[in-house]
Tab-separated table of N, CA and C in Angstrom:
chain	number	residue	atom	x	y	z
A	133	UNK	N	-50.904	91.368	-74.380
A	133	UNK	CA	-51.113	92.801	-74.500
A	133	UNK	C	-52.140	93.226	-73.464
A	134	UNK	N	-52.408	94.350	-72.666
A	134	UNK	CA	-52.785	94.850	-71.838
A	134	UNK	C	-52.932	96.820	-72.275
A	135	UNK	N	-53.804	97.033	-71.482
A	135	UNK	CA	-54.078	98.669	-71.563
A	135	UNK	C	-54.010	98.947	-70.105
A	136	UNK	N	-53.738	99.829	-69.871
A	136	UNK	CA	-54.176	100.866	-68.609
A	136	UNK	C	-54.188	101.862	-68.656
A	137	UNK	N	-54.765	102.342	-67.128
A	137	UNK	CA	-55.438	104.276	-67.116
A	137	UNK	C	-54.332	104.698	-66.206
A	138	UNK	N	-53.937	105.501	-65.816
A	138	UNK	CA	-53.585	106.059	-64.909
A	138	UNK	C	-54.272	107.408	-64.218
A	139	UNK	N	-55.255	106.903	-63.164
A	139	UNK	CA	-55.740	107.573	-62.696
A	139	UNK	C	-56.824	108.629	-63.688
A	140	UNK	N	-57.730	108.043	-64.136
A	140	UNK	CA	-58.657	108.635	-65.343
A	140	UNK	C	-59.453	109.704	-64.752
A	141	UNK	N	-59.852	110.940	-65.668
A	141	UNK	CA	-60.666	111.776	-65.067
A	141	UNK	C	-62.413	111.858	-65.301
A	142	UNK	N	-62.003	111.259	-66.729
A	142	UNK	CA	-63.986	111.283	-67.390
A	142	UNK	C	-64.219	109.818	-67.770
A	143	UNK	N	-65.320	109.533	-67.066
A	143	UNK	CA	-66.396	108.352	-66.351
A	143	UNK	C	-66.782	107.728	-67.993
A	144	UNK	N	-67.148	108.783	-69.351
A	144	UNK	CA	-67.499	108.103	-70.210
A	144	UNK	C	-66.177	107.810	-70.943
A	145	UNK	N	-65.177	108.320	-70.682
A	145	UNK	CA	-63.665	107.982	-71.851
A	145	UNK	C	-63.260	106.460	-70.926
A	146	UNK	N	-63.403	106.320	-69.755
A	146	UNK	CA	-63.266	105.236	-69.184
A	146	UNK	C	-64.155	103.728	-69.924
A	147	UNK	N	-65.806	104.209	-70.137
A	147	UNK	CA	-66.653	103.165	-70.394
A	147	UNK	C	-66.568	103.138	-72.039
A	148	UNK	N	-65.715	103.943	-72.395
A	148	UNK	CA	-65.835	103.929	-74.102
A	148	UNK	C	-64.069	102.523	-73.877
A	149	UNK	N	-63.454	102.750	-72.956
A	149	UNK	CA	-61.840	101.994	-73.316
A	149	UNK	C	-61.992	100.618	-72.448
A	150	UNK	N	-63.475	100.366	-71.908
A	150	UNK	CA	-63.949	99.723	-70.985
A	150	UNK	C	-64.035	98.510	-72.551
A	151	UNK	N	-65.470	99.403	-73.144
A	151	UNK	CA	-65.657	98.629	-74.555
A	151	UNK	C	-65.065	98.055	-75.245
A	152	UNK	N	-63.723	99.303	-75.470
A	152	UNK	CA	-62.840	98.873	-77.067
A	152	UNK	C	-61.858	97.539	-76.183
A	153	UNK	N	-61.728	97.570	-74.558
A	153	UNK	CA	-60.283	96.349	-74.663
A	153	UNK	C	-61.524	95.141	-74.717
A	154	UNK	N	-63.119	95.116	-73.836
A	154	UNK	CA	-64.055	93.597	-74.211
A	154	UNK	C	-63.553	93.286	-75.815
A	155	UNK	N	-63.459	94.366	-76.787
A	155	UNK	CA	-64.308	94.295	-77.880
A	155	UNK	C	-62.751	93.238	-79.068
A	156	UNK	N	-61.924	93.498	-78.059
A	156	UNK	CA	-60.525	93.219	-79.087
A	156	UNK	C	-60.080	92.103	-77.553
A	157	UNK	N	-60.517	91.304	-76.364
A	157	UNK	CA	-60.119	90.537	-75.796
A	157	UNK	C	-58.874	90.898	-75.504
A	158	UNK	N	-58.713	92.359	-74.782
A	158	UNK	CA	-57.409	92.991	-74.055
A	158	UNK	C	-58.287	93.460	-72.316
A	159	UNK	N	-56.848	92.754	-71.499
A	159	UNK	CA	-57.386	93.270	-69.961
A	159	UNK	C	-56.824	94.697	-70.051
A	160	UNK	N	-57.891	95.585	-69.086
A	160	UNK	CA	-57.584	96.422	-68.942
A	160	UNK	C	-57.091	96.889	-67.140
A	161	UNK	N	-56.281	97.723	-67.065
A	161	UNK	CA	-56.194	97.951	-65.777
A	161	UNK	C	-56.115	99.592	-65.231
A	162	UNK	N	-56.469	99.778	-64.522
A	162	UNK	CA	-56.835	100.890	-63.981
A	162	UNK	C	-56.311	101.509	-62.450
A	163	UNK	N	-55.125	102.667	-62.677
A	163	UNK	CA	-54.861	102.855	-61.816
A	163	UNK	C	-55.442	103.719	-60.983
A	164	UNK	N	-55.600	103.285	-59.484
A	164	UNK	CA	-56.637	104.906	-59.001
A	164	UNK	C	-55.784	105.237	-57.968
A	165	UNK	N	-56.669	106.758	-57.814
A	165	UNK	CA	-57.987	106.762	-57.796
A	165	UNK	C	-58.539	107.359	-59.306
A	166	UNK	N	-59.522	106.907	-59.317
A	166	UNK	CA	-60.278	108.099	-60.544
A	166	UNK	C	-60.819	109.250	-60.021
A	167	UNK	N	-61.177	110.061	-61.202
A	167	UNK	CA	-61.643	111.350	-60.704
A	167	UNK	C	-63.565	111.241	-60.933
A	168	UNK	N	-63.792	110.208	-60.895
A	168	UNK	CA	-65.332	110.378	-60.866
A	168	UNK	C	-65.788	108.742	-60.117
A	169	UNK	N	-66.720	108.743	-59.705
A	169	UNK	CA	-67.153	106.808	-58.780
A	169	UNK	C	-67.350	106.356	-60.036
A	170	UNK	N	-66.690	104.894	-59.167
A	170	UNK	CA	-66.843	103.958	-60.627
A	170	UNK	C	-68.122	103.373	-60.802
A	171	UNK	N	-69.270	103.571	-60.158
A	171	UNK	CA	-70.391	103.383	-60.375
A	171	UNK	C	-71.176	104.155	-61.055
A	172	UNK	N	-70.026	105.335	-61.622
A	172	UNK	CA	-71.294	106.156	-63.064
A	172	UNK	C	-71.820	106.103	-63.446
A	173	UNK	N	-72.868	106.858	-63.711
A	173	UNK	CA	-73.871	106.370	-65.186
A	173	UNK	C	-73.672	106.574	-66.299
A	174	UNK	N	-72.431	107.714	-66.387
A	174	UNK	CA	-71.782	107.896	-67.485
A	174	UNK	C	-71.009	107.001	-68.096
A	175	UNK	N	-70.484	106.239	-67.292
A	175	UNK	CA	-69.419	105.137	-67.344
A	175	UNK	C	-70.061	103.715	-68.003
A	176	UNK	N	-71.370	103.590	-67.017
A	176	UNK	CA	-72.138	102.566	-67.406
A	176	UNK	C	-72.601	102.718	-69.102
A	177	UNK	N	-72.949	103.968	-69.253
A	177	UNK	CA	-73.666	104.067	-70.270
A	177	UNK	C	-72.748	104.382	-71.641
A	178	UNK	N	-71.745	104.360	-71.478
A	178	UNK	CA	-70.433	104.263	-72.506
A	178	UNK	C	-69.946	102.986	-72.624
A	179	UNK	N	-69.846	102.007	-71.935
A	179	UNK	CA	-69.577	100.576	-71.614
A	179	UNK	C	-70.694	100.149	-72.486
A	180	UNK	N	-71.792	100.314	-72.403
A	180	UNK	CA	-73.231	99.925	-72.754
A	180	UNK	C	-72.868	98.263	-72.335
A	181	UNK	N	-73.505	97.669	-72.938
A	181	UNK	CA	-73.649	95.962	-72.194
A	181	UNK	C	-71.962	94.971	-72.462
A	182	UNK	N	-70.648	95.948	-72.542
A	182	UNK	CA	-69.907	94.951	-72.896
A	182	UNK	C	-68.792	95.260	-71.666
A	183	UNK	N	-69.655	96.501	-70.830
A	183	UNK	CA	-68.849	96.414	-69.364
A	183	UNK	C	-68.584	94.822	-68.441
A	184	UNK	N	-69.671	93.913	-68.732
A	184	UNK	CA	-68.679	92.799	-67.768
A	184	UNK	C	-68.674	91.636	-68.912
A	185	UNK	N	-67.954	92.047	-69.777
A	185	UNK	CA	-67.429	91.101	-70.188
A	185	UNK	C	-66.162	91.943	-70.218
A	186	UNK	N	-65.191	93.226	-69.843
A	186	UNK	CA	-64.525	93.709	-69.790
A	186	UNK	C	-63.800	92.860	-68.632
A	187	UNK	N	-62.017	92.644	-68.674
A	187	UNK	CA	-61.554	92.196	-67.688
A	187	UNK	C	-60.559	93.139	-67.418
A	188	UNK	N	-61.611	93.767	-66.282
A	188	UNK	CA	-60.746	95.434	-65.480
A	188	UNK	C	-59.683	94.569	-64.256
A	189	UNK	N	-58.975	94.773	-63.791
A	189	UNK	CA	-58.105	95.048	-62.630
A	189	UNK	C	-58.020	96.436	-61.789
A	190	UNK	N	-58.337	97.024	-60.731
A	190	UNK	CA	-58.253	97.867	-60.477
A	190	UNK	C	-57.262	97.749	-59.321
A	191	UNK	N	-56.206	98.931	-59.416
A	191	UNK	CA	-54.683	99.034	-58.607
A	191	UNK	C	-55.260	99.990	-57.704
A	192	UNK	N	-54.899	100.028	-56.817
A	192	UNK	CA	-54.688	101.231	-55.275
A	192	UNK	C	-53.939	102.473	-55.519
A	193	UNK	N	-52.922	102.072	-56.121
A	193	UNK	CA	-51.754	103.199	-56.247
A	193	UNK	C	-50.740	102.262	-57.810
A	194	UNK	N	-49.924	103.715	-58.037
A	194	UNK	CA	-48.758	103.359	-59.332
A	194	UNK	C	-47.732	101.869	-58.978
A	195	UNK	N	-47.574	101.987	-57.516
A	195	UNK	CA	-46.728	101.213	-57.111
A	195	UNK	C	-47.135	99.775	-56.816
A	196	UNK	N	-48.683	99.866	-56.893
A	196	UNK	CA	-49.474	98.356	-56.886
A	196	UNK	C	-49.225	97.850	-58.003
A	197	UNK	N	-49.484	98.984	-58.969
A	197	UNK	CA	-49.580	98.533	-60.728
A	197	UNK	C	-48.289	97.964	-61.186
A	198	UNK	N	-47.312	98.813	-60.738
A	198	UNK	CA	-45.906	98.526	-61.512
A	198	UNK	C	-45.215	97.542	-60.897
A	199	UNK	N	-45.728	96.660	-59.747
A	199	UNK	CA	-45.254	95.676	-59.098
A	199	UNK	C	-46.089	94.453	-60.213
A	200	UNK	N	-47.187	94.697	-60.103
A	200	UNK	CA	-47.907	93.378	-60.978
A	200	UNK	C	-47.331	93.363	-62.317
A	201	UNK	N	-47.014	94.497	-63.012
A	201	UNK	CA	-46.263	94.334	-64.218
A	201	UNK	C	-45.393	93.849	-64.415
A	202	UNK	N	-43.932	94.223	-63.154
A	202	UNK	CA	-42.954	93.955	-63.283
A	202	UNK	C	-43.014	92.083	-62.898
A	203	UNK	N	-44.141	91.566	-61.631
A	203	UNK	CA	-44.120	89.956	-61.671
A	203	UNK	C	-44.507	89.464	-62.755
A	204	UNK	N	-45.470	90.112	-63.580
A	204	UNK	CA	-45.984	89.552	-64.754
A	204	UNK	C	-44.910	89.453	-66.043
A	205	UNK	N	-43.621	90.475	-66.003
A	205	UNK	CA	-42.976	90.390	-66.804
A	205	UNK	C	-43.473	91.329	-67.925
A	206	UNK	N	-43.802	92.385	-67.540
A	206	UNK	CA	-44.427	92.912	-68.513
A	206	UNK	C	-43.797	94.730	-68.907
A	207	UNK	N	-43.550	95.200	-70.328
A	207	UNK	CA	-43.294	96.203	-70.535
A	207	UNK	C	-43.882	97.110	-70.153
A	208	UNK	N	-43.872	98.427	-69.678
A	208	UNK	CA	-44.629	99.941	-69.770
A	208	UNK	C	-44.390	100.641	-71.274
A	209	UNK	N	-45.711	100.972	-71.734
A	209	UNK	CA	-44.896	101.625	-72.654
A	209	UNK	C	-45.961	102.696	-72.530
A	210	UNK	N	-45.335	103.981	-71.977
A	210	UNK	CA	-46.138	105.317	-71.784
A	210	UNK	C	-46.700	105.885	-73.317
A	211	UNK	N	-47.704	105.793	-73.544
A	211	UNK	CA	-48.330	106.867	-74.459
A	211	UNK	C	-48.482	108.054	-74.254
A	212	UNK	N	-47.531	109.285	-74.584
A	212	UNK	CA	-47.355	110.516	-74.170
A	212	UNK	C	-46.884	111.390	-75.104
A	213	UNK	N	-47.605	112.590	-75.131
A	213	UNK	CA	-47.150	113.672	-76.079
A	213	UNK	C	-45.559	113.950	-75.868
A	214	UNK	N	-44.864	113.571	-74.877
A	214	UNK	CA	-43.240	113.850	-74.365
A	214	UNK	C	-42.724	112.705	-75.211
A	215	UNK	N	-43.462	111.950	-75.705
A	215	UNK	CA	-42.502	110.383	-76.083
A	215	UNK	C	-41.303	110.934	-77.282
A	216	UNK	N	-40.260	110.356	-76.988
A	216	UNK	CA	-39.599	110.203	-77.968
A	216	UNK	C	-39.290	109.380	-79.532
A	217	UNK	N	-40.316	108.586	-79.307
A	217	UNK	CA	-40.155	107.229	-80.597
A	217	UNK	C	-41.553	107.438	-80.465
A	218	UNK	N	-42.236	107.382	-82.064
A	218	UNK	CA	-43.567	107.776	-82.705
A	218	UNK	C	-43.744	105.687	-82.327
A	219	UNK	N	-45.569	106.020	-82.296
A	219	UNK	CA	-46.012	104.582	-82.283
A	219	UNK	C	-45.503	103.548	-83.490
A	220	UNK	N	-45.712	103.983	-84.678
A	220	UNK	CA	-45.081	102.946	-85.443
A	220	UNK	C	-43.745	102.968	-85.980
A	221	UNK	N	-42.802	103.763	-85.325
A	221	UNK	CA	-41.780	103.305	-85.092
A	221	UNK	C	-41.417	102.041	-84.360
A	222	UNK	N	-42.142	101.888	-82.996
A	222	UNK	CA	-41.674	101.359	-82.129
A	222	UNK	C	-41.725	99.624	-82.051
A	223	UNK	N	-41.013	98.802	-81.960
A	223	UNK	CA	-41.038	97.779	-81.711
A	223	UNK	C	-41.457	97.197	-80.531
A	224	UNK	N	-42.946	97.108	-80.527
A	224	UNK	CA	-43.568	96.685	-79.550
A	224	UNK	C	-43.821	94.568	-79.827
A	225	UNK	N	-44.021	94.645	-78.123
A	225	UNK	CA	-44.095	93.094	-77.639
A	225	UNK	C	-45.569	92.478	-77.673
A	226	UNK	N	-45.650	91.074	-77.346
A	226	UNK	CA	-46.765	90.600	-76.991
A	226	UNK	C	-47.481	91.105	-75.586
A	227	UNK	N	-46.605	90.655	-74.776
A	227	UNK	CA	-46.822	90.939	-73.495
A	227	UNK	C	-46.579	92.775	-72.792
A	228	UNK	N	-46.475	93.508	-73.648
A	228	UNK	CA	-46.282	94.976	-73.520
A	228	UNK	C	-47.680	95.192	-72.824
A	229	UNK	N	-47.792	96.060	-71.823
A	229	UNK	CA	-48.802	97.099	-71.089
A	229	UNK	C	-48.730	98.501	-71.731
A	230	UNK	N	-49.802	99.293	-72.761
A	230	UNK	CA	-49.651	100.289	-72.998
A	230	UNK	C	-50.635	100.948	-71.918
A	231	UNK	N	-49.598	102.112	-71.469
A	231	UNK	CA	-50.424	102.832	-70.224
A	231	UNK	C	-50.591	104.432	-71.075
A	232	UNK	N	-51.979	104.532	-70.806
A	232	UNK	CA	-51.957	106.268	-70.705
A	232	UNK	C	-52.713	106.816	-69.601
A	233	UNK	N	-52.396	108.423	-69.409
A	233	UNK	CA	-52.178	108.949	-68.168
A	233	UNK	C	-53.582	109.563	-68.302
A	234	UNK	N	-54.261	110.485	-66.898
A	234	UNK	CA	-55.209	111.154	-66.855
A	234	UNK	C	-55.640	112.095	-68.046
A	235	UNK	N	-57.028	112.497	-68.309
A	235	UNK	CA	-57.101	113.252	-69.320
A	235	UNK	C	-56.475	114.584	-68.903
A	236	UNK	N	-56.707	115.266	-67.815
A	236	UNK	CA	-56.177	116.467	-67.489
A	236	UNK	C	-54.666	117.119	-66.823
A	237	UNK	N	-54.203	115.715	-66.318
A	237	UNK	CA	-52.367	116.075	-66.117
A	237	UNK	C	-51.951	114.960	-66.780
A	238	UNK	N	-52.392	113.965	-67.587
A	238	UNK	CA	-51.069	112.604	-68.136
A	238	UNK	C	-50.405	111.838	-67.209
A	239	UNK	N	-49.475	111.497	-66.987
A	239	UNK	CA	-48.606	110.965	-65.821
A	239	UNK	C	-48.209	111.947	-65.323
A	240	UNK	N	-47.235	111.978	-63.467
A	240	UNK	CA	-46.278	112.768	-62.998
A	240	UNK	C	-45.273	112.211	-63.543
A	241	UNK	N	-43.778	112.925	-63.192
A	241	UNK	CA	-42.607	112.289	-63.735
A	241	UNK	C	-42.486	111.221	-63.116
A	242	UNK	N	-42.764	110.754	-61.422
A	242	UNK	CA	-42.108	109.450	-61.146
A	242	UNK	C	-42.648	108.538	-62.093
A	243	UNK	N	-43.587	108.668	-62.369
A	243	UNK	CA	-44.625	107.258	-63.142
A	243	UNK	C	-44.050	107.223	-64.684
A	244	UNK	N	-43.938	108.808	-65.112
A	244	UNK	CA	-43.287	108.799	-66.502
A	244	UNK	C	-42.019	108.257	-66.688
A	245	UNK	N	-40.613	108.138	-65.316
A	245	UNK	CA	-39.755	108.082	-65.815
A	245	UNK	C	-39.338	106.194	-65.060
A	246	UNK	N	-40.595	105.608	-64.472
A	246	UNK	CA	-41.044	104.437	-64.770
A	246	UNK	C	-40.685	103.554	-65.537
A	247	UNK	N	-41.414	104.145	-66.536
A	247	UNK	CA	-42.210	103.450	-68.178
A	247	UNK	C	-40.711	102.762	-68.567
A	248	UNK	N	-41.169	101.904	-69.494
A	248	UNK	CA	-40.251	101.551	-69.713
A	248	UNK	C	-39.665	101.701	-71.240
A	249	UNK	N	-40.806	102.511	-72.143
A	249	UNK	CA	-40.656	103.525	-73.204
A	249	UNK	C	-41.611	103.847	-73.542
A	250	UNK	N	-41.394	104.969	-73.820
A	250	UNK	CA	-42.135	106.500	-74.175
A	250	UNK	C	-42.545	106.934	-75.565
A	251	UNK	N	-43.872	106.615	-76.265
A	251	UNK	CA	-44.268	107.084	-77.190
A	251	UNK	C	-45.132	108.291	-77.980
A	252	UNK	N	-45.245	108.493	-78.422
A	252	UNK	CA	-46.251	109.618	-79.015
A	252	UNK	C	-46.551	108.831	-79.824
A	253	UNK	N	-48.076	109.334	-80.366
A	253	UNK	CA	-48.777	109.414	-81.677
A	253	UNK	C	-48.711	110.736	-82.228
A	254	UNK	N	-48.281	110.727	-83.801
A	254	UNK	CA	-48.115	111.283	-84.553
A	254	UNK	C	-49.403	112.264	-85.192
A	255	UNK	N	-49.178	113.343	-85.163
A	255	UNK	CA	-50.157	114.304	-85.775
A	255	UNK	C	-49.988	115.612	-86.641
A	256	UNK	N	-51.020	116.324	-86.735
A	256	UNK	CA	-50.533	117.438	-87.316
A	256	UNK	C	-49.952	118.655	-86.645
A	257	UNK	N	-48.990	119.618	-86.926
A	257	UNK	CA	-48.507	120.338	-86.560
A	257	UNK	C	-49.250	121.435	-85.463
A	258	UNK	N	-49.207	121.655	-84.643
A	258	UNK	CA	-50.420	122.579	-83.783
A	258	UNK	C	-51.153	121.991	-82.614
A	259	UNK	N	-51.255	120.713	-82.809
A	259	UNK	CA	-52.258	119.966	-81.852
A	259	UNK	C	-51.277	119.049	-80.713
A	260	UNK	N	-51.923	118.869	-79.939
A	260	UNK	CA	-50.862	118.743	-78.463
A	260	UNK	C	-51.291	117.363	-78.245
A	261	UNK	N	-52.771	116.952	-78.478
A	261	UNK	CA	-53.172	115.573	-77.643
A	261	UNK	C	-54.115	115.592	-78.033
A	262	UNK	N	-54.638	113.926	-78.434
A	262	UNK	CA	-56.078	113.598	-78.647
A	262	UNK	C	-56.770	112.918	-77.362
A	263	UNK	N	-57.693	112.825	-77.253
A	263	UNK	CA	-58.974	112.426	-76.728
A	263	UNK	C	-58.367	111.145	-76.574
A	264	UNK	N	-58.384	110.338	-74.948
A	264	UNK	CA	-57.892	109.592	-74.349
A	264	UNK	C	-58.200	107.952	-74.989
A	265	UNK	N	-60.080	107.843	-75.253
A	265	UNK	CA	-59.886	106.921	-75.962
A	265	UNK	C	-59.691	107.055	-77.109
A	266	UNK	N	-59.709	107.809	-77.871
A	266	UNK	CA	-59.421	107.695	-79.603
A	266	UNK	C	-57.713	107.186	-79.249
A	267	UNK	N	-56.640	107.788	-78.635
A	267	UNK	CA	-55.608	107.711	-78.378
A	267	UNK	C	-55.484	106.080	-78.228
A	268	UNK	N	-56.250	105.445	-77.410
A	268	UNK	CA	-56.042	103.938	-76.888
A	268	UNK	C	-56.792	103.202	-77.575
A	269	UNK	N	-57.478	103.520	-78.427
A	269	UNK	CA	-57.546	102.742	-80.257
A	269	UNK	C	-56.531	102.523	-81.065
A	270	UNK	N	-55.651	103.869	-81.396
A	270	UNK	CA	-54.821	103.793	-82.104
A	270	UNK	C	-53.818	102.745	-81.512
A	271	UNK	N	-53.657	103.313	-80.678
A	271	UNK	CA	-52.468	102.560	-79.823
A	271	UNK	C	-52.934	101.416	-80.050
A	272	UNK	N	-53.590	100.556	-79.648
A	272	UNK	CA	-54.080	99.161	-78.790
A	272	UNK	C	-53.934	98.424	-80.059
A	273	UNK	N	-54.691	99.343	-81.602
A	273	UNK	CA	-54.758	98.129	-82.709
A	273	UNK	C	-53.429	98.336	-83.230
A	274	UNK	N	-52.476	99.269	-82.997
A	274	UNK	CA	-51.422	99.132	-83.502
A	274	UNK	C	-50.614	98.489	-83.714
A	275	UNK	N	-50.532	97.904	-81.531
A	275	UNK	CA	-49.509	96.851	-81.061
A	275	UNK	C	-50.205	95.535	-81.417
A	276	UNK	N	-51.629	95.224	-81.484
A	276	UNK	CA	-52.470	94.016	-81.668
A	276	UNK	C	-51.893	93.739	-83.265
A	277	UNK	N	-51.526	94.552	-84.137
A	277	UNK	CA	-51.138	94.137	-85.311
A	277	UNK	C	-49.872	94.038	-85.643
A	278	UNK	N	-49.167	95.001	-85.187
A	278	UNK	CA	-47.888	94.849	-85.052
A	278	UNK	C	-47.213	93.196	-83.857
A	279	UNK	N	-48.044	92.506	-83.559
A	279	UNK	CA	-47.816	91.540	-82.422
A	279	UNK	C	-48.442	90.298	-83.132
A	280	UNK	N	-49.419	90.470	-84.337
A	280	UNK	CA	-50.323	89.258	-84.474
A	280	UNK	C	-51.132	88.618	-83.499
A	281	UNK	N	-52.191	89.956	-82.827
A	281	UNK	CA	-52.767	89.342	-82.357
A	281	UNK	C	-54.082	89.947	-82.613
A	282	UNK	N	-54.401	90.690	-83.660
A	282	UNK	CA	-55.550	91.033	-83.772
A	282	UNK	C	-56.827	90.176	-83.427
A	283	UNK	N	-58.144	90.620	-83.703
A	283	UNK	CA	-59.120	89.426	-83.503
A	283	UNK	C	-59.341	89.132	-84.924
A	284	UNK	N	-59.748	87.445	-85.130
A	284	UNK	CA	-60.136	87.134	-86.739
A	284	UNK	C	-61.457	87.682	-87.282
């Protein structure tokens, strides 16, 4: 199991998803550019001390990322308010990459129509999108349990 950004915009939603993949022994990867230096202090200071024990990858472009996925053998599975199949519907893998997109545009279509499936998280009626890492909590312990691989 794996996480990624696609192209992230806020420095602390980065060092908060920096935390949660150290904290559950998931690599994370990061497509850029970002919209803030990755030498933040915001970033740093959301990470707090479990930034290097975090195992980031950082990609150049979509097409760096989706090449290492595809050698690695590995699923896309877009987390997106467009998804068609709710998260626990979905029959997710071990080796699945859940990607979500910038806080302020999500993916473009080439990258969306990529993926190799398209989910939403489920909410209440009215609301469009949560907060990037709360989003890649849900997600991350979903597939970690749904996969058996939580931590003991």
């Amino acid at each position: 199991m794996r996480l990624a950004l696609y192209q992230p915009d806020i420095a602390g939603n980065v060092g908060t998803i920096m935390r949660l993949c150290a904290c559950f022994a998931v690599p994370l990867d990061i497509v850029m550019p970002c919209g803030f230096p990755f030498s933040d202090r915001q970033l740093k200071r959301a990470a707090m001390d479990y930034e290097g024990q975090a195992d980031v990858t950082r990609h150049a472009n979509a097409a760096e990322f989706f090449d290492s996925r595809a050698a690695a053998h590995s699923r896309i599975v877009l987390l997106t308010s467009r998804g068609t199949i709710t998260l626990s519907d979905a029959a997710l893998r071990a080796d699945d990459t859940l990607l979500l997109g910038s806080e302020s545009a999500g993916v473009p279509d080439d990258v969306h129509s990529r993926a190799d499936l398209a989910l939403r998280i489920p909410m209440a009626a009215g609301f469009r999108s949560l907060n990037i890492a709360v989003a890649a909590g849900i997600a991350l312990h979903e597939a970690l349990r749904q996969t058996g691989q939580t931590p003991s």
